[in-house]
Tab-separated table of C-alpha atoms in Angstrom:
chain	number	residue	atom	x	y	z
D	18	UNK	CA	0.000	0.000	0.000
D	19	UNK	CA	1.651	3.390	-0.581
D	20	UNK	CA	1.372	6.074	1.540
D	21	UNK	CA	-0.027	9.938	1.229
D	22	UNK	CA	2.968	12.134	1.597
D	23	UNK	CA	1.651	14.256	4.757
D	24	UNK	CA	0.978	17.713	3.680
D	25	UNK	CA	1.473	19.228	6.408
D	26	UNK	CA	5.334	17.704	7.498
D	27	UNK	CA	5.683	19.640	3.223
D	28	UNK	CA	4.628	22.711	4.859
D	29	UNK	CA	7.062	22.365	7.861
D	30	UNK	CA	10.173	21.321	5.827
D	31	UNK	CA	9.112	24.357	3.023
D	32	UNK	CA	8.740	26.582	6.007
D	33	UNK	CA	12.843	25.458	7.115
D	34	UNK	CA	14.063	25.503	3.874
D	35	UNK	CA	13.135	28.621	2.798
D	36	UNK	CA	14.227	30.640	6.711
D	37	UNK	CA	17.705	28.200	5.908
D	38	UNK	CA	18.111	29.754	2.383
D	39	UNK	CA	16.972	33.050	3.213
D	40	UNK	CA	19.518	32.571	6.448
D	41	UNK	CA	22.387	30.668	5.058
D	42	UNK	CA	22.462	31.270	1.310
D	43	UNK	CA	22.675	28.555	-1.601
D	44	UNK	CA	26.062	27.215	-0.289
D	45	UNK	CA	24.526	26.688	3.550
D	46	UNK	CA	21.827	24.607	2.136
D	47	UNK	CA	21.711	21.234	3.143
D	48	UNK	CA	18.729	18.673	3.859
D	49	UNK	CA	20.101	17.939	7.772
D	50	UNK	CA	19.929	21.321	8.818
D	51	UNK	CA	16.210	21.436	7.603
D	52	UNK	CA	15.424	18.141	9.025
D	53	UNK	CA	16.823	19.576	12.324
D	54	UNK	CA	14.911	22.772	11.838
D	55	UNK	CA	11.486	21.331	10.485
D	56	UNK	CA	11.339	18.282	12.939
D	57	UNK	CA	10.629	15.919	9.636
D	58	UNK	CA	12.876	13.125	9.067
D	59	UNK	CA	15.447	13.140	5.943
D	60	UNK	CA	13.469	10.408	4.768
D	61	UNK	CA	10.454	11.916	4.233
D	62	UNK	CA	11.834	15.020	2.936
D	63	UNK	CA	13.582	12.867	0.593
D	64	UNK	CA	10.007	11.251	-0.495
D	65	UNK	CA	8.627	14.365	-1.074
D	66	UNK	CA	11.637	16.134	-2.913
D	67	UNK	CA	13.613	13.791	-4.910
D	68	UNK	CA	16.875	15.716	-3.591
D	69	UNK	CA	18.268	19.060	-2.154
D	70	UNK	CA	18.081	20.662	-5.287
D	71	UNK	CA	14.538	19.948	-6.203
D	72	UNK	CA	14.299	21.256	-2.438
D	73	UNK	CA	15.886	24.615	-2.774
D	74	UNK	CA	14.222	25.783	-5.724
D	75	UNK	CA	11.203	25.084	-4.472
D	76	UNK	CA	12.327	26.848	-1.084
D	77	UNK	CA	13.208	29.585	-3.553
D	78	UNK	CA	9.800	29.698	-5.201
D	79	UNK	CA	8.567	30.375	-1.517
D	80	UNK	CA	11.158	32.980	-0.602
D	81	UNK	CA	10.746	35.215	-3.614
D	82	UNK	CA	6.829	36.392	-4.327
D	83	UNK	CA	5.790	36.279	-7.939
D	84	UNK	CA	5.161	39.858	-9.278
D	85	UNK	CA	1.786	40.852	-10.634
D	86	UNK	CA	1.160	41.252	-14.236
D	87	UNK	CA	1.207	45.224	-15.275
D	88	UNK	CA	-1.261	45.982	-17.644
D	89	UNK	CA	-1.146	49.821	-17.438
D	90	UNK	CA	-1.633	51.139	-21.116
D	91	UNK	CA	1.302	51.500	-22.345
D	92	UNK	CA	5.217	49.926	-22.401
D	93	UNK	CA	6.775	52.653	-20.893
D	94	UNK	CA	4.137	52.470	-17.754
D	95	UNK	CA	3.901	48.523	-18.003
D	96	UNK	CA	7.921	48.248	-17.676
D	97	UNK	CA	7.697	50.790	-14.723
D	98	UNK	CA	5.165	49.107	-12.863
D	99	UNK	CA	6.902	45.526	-13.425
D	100	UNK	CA	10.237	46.849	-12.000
D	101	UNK	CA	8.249	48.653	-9.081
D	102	UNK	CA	7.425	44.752	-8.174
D	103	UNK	CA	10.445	43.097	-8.283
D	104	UNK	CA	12.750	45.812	-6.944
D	105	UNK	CA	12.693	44.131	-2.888
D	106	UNK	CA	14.236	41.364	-4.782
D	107	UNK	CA	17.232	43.764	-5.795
D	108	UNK	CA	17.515	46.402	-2.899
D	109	UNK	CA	17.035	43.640	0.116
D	110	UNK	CA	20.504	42.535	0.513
D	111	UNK	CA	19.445	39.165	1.803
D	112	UNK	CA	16.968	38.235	-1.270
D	113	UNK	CA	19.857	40.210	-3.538
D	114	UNK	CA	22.365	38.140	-2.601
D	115	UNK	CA	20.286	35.412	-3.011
D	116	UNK	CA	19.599	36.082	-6.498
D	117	UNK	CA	23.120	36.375	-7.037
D	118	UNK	CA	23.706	33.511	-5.418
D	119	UNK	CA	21.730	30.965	-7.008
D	120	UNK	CA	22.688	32.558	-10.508
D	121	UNK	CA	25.949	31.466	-10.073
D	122	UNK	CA	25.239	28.411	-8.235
D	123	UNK	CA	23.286	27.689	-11.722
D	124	UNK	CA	26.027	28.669	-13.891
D	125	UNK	CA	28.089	25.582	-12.041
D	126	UNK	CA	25.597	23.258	-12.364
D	127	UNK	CA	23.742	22.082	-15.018
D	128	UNK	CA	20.519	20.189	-12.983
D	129	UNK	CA	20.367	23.216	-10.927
D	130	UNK	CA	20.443	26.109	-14.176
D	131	UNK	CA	17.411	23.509	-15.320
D	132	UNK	CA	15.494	23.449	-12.144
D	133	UNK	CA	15.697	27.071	-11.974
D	134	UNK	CA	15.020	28.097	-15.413
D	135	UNK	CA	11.690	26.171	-14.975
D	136	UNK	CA	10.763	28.201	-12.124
D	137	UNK	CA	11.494	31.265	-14.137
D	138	UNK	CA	9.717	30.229	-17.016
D	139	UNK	CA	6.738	29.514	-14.803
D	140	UNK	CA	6.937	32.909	-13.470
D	141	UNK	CA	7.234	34.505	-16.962
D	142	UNK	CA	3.534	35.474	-17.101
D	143	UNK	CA	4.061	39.231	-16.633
D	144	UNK	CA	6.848	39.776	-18.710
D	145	UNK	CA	5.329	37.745	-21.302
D	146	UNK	CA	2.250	39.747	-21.061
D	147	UNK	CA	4.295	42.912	-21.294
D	148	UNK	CA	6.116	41.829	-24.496
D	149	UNK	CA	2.933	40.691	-25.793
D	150	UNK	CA	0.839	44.090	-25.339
D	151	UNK	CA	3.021	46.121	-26.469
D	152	UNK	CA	3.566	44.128	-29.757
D	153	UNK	CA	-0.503	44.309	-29.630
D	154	UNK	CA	-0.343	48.305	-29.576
D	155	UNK	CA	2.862	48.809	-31.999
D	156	UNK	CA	5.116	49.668	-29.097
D	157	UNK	CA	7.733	47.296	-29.657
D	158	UNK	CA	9.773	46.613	-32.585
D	159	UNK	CA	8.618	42.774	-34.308
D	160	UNK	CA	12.186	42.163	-34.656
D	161	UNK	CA	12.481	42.047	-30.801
D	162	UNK	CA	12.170	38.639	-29.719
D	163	UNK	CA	10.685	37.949	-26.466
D	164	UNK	CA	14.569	36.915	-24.893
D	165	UNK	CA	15.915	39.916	-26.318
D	166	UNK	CA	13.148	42.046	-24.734
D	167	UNK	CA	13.586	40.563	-21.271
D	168	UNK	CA	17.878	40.995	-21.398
D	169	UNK	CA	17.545	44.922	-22.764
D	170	UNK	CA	14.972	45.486	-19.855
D	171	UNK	CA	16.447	43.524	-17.070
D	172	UNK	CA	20.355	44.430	-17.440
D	173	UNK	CA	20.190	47.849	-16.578
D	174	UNK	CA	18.271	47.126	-12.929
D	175	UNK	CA	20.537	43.647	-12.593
D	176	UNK	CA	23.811	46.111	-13.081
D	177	UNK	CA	22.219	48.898	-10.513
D	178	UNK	CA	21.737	46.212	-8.344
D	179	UNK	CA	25.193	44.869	-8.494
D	180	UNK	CA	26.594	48.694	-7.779
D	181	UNK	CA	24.296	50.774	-6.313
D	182	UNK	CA	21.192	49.093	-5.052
D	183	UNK	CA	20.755	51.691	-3.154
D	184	UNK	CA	19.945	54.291	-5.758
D	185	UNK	CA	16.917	52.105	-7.376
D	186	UNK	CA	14.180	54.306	-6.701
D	187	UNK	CA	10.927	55.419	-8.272
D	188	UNK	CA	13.007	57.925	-10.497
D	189	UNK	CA	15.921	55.444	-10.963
D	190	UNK	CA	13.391	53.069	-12.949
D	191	UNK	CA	11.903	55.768	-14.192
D	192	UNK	CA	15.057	57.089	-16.499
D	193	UNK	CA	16.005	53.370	-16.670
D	194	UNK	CA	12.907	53.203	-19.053
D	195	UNK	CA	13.177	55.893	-20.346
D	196	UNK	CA	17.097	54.726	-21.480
D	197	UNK	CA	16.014	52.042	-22.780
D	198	UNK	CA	12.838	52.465	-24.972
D	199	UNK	CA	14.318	54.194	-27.943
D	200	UNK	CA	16.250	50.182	-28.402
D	201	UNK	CA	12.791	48.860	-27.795
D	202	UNK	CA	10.960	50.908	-30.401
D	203	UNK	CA	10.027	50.208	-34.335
């Protein structure tokens, strides 16, 4: 007879595994400290999540909230309002170094840069709606592919938040937009 993985010993280890990332990083991430934390045996964090990687991007899909999908009239305001929602991920220094973190944990390892990039592309829904309107309303030029769009728009704030989180403010995003557009445009 098999048994019904306990839904509520997922939500305890979930719960540990995301305070351990947010705590200890990617490279402090192990299943015995969450076992410790969570009270739920290795073994049954091992039925649920087939191993620590499977683990820590799914404690990673907990840490880091999903941003709405902008739908404010127009690129310029949709692009705004998109980096309005994900800038805690860039100015908090403990889900920025996370970020950075994991992005070069990734670039090491090939089962983890596929793990990831699946939780990415599952969280792709506003960006893909921005790209998508603003093809819609003649805002973006065809020959922008839907990759290129997201690397023009995301580089600037990535490279702010690499030197000066700090300064990523209303107006920061603001003239970051504004910067980049005229690349965006037919």
């Amino acid at each position: 007879m098999v048994r019904t993985l306990s839904q509520s010993a997922r939500r305890k280890m979930l719960h540990a595994a995301t305070d351990l990332v947010l705590e200890a990083g990617v490279g402090g991430f192990n299943v015995d400290e969450i076992a410790r934390r969570s009270g739920v045996a290795k073994t049954t964090i091992y039925r649920h999540f087939p191993d620590s990687k499977v683990l820590l991007v799914a404690a990673l899909d907990q840490a880091l909230e999903a941003p709405p999908t902008p739908d404010e009239g127009s690129l310029r305001d949709d692009l705004i309002a998109y980096m309005r929602s994900v800038r805690p991920l860039f100015v908090d220094p403990q889900l920025r170094t996370l970020f950075f973190e994991i992005y070069a944990a990734a670039n090491r390892d090939p089962e983890l840069a596929a793990l990831y990039g699946s939780l990415m592309a599952e969280r792709s829904g506003p960006t893909r709606a921005i790209y998508d309107h603003a093809l819609a309303r003649g805002e973006l030029s065809s020959e922008f592919s839907y990759p290129d769009m997201l690397e023009t728009v995301r580089g600037p704030l990535i490279a702010r938040a690499m030197t000066r989180p700090e300064t990523i403010s209303d107006r920061a995003l603001g003239v970051m937009v504004d910067r980049i557009l005229p690349v965006l445009a037919p």
